Coordinates of C-alpha atoms in Angstrom, one line a residue:
X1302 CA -6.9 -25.8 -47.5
X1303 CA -9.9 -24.3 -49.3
X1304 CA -12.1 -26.2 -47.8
X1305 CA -11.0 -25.0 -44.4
X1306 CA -11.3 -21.3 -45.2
X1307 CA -14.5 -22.1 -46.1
X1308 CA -15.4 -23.5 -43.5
X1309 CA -13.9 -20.8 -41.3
X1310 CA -15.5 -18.1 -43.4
X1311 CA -19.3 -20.0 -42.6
X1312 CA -18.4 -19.9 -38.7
X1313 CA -20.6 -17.4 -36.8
X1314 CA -18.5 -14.0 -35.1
X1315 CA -18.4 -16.3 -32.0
X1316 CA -19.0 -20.0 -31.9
X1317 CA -21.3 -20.7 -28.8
X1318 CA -21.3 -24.5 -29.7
X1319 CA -17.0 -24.4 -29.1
X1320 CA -17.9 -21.6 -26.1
X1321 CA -20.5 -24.2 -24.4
X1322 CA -18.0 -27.6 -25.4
X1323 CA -15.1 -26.0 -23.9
X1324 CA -17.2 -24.8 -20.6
X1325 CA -18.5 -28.3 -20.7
X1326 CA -14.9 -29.4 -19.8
X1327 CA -14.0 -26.7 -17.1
X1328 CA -17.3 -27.3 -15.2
X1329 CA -16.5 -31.1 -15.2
X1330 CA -12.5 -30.6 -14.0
X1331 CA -14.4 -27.8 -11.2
X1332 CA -17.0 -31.0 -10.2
X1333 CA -13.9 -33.3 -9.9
X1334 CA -11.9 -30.5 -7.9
X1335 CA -14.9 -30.8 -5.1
X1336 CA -14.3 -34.4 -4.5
X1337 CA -11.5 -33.8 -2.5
X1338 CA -13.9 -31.7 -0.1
X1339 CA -16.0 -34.3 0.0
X1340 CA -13.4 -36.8 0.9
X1341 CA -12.4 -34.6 3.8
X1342 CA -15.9 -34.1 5.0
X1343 CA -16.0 -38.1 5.3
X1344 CA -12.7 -38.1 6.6
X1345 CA -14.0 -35.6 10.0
X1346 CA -17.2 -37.2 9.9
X1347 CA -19.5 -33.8 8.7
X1348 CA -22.5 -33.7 7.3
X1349 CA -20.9 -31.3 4.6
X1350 CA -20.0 -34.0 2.8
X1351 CA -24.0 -34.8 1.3
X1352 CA -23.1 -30.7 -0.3
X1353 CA -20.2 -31.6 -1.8
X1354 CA -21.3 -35.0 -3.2
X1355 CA -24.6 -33.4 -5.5
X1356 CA -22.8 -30.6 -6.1
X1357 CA -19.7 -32.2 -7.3
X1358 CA -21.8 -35.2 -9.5
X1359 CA -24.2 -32.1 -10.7
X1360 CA -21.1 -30.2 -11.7
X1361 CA -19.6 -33.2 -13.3
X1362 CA -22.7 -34.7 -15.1
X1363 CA -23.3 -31.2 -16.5
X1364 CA -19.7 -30.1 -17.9
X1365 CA -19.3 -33.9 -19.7
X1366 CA -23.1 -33.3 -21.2
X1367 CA -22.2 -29.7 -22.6
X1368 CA -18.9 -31.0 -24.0
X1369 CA -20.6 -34.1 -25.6
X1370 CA -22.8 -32.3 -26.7
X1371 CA -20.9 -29.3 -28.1
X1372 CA -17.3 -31.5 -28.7
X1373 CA -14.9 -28.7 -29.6
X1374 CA -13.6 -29.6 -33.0
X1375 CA -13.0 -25.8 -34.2
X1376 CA -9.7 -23.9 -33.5
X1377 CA -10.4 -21.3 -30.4
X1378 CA -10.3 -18.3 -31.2
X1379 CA -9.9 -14.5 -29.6
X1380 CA -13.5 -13.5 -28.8
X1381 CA -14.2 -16.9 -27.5
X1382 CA -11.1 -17.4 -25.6
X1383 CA -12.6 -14.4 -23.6
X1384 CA -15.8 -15.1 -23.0
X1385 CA -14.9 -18.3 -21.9
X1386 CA -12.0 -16.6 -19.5
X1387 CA -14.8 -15.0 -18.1
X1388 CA -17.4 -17.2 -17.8
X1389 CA -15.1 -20.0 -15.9
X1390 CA -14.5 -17.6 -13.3
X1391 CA -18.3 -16.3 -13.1
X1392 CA -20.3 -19.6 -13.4
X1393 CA -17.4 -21.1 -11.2
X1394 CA -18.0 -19.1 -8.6
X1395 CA -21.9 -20.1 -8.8
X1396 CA -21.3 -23.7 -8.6
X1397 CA -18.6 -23.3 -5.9
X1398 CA -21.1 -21.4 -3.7
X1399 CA -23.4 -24.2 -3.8
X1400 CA -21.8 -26.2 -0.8
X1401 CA -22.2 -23.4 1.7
X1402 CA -25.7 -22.6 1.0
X1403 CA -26.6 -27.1 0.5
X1404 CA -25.1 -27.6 3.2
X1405 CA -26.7 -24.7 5.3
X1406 CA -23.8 -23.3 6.3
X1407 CA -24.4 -19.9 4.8
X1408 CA -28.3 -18.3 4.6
X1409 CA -27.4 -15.7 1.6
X1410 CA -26.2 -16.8 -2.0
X1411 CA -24.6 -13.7 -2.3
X1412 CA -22.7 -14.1 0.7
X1413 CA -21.8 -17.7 -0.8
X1414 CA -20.8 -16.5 -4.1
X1415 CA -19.1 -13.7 -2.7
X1416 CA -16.8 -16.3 -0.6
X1417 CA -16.2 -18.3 -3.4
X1418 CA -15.4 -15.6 -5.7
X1419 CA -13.2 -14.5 -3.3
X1420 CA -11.5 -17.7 -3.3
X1421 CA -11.2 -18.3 -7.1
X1422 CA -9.6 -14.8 -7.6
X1423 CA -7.4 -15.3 -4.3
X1424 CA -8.6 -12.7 -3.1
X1425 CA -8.9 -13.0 0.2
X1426 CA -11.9 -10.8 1.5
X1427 CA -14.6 -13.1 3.7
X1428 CA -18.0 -12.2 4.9
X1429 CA -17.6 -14.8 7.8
X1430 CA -18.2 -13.8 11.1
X1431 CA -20.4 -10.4 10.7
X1432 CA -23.4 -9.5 10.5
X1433 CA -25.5 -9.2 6.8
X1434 CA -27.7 -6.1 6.4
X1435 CA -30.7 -8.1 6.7
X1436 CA -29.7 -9.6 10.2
X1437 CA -28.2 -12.9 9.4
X1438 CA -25.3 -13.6 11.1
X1439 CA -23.0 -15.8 9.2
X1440 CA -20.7 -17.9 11.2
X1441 CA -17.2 -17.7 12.6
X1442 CA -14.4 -19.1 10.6
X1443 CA -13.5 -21.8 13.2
X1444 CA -17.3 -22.6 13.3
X1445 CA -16.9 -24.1 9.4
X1446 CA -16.5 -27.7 8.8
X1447 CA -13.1 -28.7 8.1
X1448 CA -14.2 -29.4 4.8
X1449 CA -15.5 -25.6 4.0
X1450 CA -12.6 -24.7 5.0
X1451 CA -10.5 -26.6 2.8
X1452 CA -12.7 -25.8 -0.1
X1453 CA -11.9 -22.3 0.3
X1454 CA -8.1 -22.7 0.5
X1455 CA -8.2 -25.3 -2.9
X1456 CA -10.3 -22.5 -4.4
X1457 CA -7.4 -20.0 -3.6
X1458 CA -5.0 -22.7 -5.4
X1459 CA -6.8 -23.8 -8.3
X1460 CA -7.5 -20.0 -9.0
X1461 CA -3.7 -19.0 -8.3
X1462 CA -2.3 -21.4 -10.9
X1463 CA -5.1 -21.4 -13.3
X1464 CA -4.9 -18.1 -13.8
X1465 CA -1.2 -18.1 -15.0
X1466 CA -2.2 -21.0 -17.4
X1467 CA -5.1 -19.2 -19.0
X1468 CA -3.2 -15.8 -19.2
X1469 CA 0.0 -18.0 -21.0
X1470 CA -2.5 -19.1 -23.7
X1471 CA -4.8 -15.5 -23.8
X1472 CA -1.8 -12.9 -23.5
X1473 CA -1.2 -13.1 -27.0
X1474 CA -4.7 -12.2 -27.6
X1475 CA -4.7 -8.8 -26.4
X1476 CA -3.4 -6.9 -29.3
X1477 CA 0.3 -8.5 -30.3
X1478 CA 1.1 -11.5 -32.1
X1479 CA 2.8 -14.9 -30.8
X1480 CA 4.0 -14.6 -27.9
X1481 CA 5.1 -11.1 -27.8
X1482 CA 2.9 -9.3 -24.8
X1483 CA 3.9 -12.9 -22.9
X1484 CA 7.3 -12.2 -23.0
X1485 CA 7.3 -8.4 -22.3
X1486 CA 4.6 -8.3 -18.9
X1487 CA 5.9 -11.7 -17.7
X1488 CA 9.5 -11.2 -17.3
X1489 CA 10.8 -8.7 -20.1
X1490 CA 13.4 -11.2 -21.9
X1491 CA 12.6 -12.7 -24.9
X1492 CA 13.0 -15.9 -23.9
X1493 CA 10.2 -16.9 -21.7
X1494 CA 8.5 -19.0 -23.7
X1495 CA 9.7 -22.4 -21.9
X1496 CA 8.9 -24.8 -24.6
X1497 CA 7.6 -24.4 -27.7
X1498 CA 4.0 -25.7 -26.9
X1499 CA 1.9 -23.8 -24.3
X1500 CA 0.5 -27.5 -23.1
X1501 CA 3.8 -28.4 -22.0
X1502 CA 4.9 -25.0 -20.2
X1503 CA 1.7 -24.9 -18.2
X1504 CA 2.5 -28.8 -17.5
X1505 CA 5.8 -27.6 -15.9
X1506 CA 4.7 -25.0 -13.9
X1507 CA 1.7 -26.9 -12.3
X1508 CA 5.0 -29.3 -11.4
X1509 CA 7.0 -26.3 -10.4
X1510 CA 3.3 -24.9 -8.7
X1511 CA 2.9 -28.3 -6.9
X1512 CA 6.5 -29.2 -5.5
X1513 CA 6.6 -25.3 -3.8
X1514 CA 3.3 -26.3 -2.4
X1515 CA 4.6 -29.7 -0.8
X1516 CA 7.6 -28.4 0.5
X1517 CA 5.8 -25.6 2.7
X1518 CA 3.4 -28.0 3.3
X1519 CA 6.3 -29.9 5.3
X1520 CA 8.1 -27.1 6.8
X1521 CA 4.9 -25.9 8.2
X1522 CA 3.7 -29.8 9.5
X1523 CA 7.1 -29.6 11.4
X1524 CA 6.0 -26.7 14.1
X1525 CA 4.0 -28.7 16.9
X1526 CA 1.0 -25.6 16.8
X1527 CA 0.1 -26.7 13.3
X1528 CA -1.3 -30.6 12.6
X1529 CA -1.6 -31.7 8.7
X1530 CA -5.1 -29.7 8.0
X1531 CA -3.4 -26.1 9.1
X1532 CA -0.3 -26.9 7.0
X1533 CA -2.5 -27.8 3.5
X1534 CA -4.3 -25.1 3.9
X1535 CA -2.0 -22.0 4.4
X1536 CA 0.6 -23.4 1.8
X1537 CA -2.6 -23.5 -0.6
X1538 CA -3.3 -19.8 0.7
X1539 CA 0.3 -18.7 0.5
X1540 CA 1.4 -20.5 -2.8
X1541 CA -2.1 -18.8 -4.7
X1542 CA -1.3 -15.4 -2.9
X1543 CA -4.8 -15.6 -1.7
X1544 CA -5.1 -15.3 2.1
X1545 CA -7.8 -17.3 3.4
X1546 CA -6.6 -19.1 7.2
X1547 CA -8.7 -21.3 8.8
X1548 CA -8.3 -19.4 11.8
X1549 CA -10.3 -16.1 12.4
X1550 CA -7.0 -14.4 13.8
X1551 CA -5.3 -15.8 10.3
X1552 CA -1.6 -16.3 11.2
X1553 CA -1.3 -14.3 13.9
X1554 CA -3.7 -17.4 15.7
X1555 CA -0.2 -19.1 15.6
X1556 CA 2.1 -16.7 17.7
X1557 CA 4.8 -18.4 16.1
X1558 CA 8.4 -16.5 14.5
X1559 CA 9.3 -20.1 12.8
X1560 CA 5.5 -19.6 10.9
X1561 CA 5.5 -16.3 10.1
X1562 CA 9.4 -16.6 8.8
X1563 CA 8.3 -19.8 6.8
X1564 CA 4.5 -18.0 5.5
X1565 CA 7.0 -14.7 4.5
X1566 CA 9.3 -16.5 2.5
X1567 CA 6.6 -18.3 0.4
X1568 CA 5.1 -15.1 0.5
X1569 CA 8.0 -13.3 -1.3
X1570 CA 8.8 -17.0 -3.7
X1571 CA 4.8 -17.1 -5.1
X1572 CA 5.4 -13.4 -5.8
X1573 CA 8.2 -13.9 -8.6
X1574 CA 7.7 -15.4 -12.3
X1575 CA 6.9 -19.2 -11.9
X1576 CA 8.7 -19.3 -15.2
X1577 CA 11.7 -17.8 -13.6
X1578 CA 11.2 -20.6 -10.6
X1579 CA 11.4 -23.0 -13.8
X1580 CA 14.9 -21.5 -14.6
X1581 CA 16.1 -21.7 -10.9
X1582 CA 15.4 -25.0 -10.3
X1583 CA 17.4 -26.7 -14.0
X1584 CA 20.0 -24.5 -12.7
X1585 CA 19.2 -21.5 -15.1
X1586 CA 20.9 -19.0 -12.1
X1587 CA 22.0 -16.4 -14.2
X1588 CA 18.5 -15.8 -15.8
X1589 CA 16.8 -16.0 -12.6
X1590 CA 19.6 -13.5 -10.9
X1591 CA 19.5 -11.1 -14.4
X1592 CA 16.0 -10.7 -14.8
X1593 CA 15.0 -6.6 -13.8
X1594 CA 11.6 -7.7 -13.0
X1595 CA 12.9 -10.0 -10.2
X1596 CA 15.5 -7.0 -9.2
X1597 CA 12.8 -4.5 -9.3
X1598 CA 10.5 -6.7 -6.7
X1599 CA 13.4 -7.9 -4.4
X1600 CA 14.6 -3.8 -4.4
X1601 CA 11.0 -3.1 -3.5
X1602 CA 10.3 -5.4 -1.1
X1603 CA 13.3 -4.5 0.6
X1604 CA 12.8 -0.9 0.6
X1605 CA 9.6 -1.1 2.1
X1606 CA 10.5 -4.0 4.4
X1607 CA 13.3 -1.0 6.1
X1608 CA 10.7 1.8 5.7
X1609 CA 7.8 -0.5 7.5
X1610 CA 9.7 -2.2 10.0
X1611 CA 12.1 1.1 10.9
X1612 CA 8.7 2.8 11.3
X1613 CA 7.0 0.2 13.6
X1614 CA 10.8 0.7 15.6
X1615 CA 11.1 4.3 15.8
X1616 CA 7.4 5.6 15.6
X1617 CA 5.7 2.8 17.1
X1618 CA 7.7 1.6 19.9
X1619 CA 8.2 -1.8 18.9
X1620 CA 11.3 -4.3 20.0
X1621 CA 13.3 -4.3 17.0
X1622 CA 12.7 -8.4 16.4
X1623 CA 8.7 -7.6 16.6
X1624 CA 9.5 -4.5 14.3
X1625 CA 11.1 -6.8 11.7
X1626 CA 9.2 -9.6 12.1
X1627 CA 5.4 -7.5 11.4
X1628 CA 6.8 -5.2 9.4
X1629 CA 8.2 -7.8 6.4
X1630 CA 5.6 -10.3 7.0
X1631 CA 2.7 -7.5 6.7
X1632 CA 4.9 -6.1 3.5
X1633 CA 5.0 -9.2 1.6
X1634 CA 1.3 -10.2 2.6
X1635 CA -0.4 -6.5 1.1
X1636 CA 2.7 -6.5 -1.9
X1637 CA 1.9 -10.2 -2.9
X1638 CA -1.5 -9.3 -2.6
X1639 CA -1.8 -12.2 -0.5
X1640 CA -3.6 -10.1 2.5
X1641 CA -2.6 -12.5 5.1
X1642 CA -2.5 -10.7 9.0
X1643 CA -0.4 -10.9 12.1
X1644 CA -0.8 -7.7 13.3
X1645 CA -3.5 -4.9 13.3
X1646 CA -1.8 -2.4 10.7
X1647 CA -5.1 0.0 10.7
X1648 CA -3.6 0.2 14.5
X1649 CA -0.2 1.4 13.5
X1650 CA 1.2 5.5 13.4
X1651 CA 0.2 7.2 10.1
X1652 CA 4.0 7.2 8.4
X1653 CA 4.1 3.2 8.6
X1654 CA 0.2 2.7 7.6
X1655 CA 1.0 5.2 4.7
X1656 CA 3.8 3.1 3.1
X1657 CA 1.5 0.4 3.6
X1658 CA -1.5 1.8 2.2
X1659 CA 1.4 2.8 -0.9
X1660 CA 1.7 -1.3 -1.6
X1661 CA -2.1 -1.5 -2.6
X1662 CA -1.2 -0.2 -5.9
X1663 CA 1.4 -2.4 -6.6
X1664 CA 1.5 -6.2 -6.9
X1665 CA 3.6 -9.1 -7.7
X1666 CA 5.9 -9.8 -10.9
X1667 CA 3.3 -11.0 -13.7
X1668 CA 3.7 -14.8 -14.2
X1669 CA 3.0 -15.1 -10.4
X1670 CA -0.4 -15.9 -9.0
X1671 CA 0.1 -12.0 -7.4
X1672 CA -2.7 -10.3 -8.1
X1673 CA -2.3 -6.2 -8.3
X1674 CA -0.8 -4.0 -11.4
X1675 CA 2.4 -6.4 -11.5
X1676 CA 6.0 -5.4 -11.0
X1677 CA 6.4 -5.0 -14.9
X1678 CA 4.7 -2.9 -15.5
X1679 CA 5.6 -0.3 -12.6
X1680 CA 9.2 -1.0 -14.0
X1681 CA 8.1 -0.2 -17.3
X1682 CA 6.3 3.0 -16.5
X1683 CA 9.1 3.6 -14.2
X1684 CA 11.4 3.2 -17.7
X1685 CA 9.5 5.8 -19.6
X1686 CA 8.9 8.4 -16.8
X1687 CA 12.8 8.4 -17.1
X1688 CA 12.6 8.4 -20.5
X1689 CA 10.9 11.9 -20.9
X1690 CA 12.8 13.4 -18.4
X1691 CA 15.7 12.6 -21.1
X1692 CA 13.7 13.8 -23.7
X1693 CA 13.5 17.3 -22.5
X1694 CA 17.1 17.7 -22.1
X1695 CA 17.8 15.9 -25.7
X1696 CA 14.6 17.0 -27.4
X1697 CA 15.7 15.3 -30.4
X1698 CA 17.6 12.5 -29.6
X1699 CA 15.8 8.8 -30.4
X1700 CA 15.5 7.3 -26.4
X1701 CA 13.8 3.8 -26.2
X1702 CA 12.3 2.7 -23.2
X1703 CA 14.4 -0.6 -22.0
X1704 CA 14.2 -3.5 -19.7
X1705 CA 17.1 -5.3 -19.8
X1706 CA 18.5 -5.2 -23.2
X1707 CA 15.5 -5.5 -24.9
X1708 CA 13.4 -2.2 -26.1
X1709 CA 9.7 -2.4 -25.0
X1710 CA 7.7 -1.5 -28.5
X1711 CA 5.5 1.6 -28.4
X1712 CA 2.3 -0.8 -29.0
X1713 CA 3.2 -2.3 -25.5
X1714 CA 3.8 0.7 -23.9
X1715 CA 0.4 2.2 -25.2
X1716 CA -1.3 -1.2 -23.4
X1717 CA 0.5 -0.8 -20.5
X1718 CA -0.2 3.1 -20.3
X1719 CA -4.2 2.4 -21.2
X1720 CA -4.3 -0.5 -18.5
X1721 CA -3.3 1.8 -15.8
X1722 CA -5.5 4.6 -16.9
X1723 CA -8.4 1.8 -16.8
X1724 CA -7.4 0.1 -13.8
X1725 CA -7.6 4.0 -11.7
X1726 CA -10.7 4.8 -13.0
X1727 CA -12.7 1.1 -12.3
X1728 CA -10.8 1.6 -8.5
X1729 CA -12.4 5.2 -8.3
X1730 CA -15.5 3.8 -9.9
X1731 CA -15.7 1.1 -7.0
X1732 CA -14.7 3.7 -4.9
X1733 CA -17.6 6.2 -5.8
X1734 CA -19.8 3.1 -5.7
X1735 CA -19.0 2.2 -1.9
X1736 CA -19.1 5.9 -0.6
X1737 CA -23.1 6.0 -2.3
X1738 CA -23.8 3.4 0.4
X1739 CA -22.4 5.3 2.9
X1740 CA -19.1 4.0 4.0
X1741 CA -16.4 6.8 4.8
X1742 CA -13.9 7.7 2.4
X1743 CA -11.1 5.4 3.6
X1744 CA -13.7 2.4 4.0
X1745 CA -14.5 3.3 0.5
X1746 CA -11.3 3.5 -1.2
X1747 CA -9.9 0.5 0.6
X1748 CA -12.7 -2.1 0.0
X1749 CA -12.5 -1.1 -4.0
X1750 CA -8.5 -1.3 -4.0
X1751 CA -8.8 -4.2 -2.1
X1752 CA -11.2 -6.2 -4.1
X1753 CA -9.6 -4.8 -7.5
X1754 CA -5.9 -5.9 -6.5
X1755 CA -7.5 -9.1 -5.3
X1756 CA -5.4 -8.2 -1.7
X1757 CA -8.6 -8.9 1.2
X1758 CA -8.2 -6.9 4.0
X1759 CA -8.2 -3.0 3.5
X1760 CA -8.7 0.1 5.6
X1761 CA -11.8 1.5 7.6
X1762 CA -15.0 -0.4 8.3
X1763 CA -13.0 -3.6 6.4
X1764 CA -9.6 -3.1 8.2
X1765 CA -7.6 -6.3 9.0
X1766 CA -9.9 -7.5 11.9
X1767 CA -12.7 -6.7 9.7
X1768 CA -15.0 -8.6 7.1
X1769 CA -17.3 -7.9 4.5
X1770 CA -20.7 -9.0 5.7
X1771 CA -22.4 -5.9 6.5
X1772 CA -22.1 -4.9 2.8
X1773 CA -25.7 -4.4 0.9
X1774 CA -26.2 -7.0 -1.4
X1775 CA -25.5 -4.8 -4.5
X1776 CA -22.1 -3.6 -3.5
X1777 CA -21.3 -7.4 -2.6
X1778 CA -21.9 -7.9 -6.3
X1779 CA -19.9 -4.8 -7.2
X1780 CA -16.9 -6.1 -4.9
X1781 CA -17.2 -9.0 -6.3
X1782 CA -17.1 -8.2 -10.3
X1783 CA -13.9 -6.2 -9.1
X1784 CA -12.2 -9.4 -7.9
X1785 CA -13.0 -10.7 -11.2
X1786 CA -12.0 -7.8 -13.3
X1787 CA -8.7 -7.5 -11.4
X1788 CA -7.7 -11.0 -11.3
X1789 CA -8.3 -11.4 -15.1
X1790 CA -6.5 -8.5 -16.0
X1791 CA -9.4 -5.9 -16.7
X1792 CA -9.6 -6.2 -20.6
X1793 CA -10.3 -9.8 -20.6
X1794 CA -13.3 -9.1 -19.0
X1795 CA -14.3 -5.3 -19.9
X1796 CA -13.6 -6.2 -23.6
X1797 CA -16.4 -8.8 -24.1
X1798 CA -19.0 -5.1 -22.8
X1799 CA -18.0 -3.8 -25.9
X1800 CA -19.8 -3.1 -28.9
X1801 CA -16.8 -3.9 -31.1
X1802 CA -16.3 -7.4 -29.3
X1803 CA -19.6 -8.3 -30.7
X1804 CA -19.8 -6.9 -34.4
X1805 CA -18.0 -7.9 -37.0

């Protein structure tokens, strides 16, 4: 025992040998991921498949030498577990660019890492199919090799779960012991926590991740307008909440009810707690049914889904059936921050684009792979503007906030309160950013909202029909550092810009 705290007293603020080992291992498990590209760029036949194969054996020669090299032997712990949050998704997104540029699909890097980037936060945004400031015109999204393509819609997956994995182990980190901040932003109950080791509850939600995935994977092979490759790669879009179609009209290239009614429902499932799928499917019903993050998104959606659809009815002179059916699927696509499109909703009367334009700044229920501020925390802050209300009638009675039947402590309230502070001033920040370069104010707003809540498609110049080529290079990197920040949950990443995350 003294010869441990020794030890741990001799180890440097942050240990770049366990940073580099554990890196090592991520970049080799990214290198494996692109062999399945590379098997379907074989499969079709496309010359792709030379990209994948050096970037794939690079990747994977690389990640086993760093964690040889640097073998992890010393316990993780909070500064590095955020650097190397942060780094995965950065240097991932470099490697995962590699294909489109090797493979000469795409002229600009940027643009590359932009795409990928895109992908890994399942985001959604593309720069396919426009036009780059310099002149370059990238190609259409039907143009891509099957195999880009499915790259893309992996990168939404692996990003959608691995997210929730990472965050299960790092939530803990930000501020509150155990598993305290786990349970109150993922659900609110106390008893979250599936099994006592985090290695075994990420193992059952990548099972819980994987069978959701198959079974829209099916329902979706069933309709005759989509074959096999279609089917993979929008239930890897919808599962990760991501967005990316291998069409360039997305799903609206289907013209199908029995799609967009499949695509909504997933939609609305990958938008709730996968621990709270867990529960569901051991027969846990009553935790699933009790749990007021759940009721606050289902009370949402449906709100929204009336408000939308009654709109596109009454204002916009849609049939009722088309009213329902692009209203719900558009509500669930911006809520989930999956971004997905069926209809043209920058097209649509001012009262329903409104509500819509309302659901940028929301998100799904924490524990999905939703990007966005997450249901809980709307509930919460929902709770407490409640709360004061109360106060000033009983100015000195003791008033709790409360989810459920448990009491949300003031330390998370202050984190909650201080992320959304944060999270509106790097939106209006991205924002400001966008307008320098001379993009209206709507553009502006939207692409920053957009990338930040890791949603896609936004308002203005980079509407629903729109992309993101014609961005200047810099603000392509600005978007692209809001994907990041948003999907990671902005203090993983803004904390490591500190000063205090690198003194003592």
């Amino acid at each position: 025992m003294i010869d441990q705290l020794k030890q741990s007293k001799n180890r440097p603020r942050i240990d770049f040998k366990l940073v580099s080992g554990i890196l090592g291992g991520l970049i080799f498990f990214l290198g494996f991921a692109l062999l399945l590209p590379f098997l379907i760029a074989l499969i079709y036949n496309e010359p792709s498949w030379e990209a994948f194969l050096i970037t794939a054996t690079g990747s994977m020669a690389a990640g086993s030498a760093l964690y040889f090299i640097y073998r992890p032997v010393e316990e993780l712990r909070m500064r590095e577990a955020f650097l190397i949050v942060t780094l995965t998704w950065f240097i991932g997104s470099l490697i995962g660019a590699l294909p489109f540029t090797l493979s000469g699909t795409l002229e600009s890097y940027t643009d590359a890492v932009f795409e990928t980037m895109s992908g890994l936060s399942t985001t959604g945004a593309t720069i396919l199919g426009g036009e780059t400031p310099a002149g370059i015109i990238n190609p259409a999204i039907e143009d891509l090799d099957n195999s880009l393509l499915f790259w893309r819609s992996l990168a939404h997956w692996l990003g959608g779960m691995g997210i929730i994995v990472l965050t299960l182990a790092l939530l803990p980190l930000l501020g509150i012991g155990g598993m305290e901040l786990f349970r109150a932003e993922y659900s609110g109950s106390t008893s979250d926590k599936l099994t006592p080791r985090i290695r075994e509850t990420a193992l059952l939600l990548w099972t819980v991740y994987l069978g959701m995935t198959a079974i829209q994977f099916l329902l979706l092979w069933l309709h005759p307008a989509m074959d096999w490759f279609d089917a993979i790669n929008h239930a890897f879009s919808t599962l990760a909440t991501g967005g990316f179609s291998n069409l360039n009209d997305s799903v609206g290239g289907f013209d199908s009810v029995y799609i967009d009614v499949v695509i909504t429902i997933f939609m609305f499932l990958a938008g709730i707690n996968f621990a709270m799928h867990f529960r569901l499917f051991t027969g846990d019903l009553k935790s699933f049914l009790g749990n007021r993050e759940i009721r606050f998104y289902t009370l949402l959606t449906a709100l929204f889904i009336v408000g939308v659809s009654g709109g596109l009815w009454l204002i916009d002179h849609y049939s009722f059936g088309d009213a329902l059916r692009y209203g719900s699927f558009q509500v669930l696509a911006i809520l989930t921050t999956t971004g997905f499109g069926t209809d043209d909703y920058a097209l649509w009367m001012p009262f329903t684009s409104f509500l819509l334009f309302l659901l940028f700044f929301t998100g799904g229920c924490a524990g999905s792979t939703g990007g966005g501020i997450k249901m809980i925390r709307l509930l919460i802050i929902a709770k407490n503007v409640g709360r004061e209300f109360k106060q000033i009638i009983h100015p000195h009675a003791v008033l709790p906030v409360r989810v459920g039947n448990r009491v949300i402590d003031s330390g998370i309230l202050k984190t909650i309160l201080g992320f959304f502070v944060v999270y509106f001033l790097i939106f209006l920040a991205g924002a400001l950013i966008m307008s320098f370069m001379g993009y209206d104010f709507m553009s502006a707003m939207g692409a920053s909202i957009a990338c930040l809540g890791n949603i896609g498609p936004a308002w203005g110049d980079f509407g629903p029909t729109d992309e993101y080529a014609h961005v200047p290079i810099l603000g392509k990197w600005v978007l692209l550092i809001l994907m990041m920040i948003g999907r990671l949950e902005l203090f993983t990443v803004l904390v490591i810009f500190t000063p205090w995350f690198w003194k003592n």
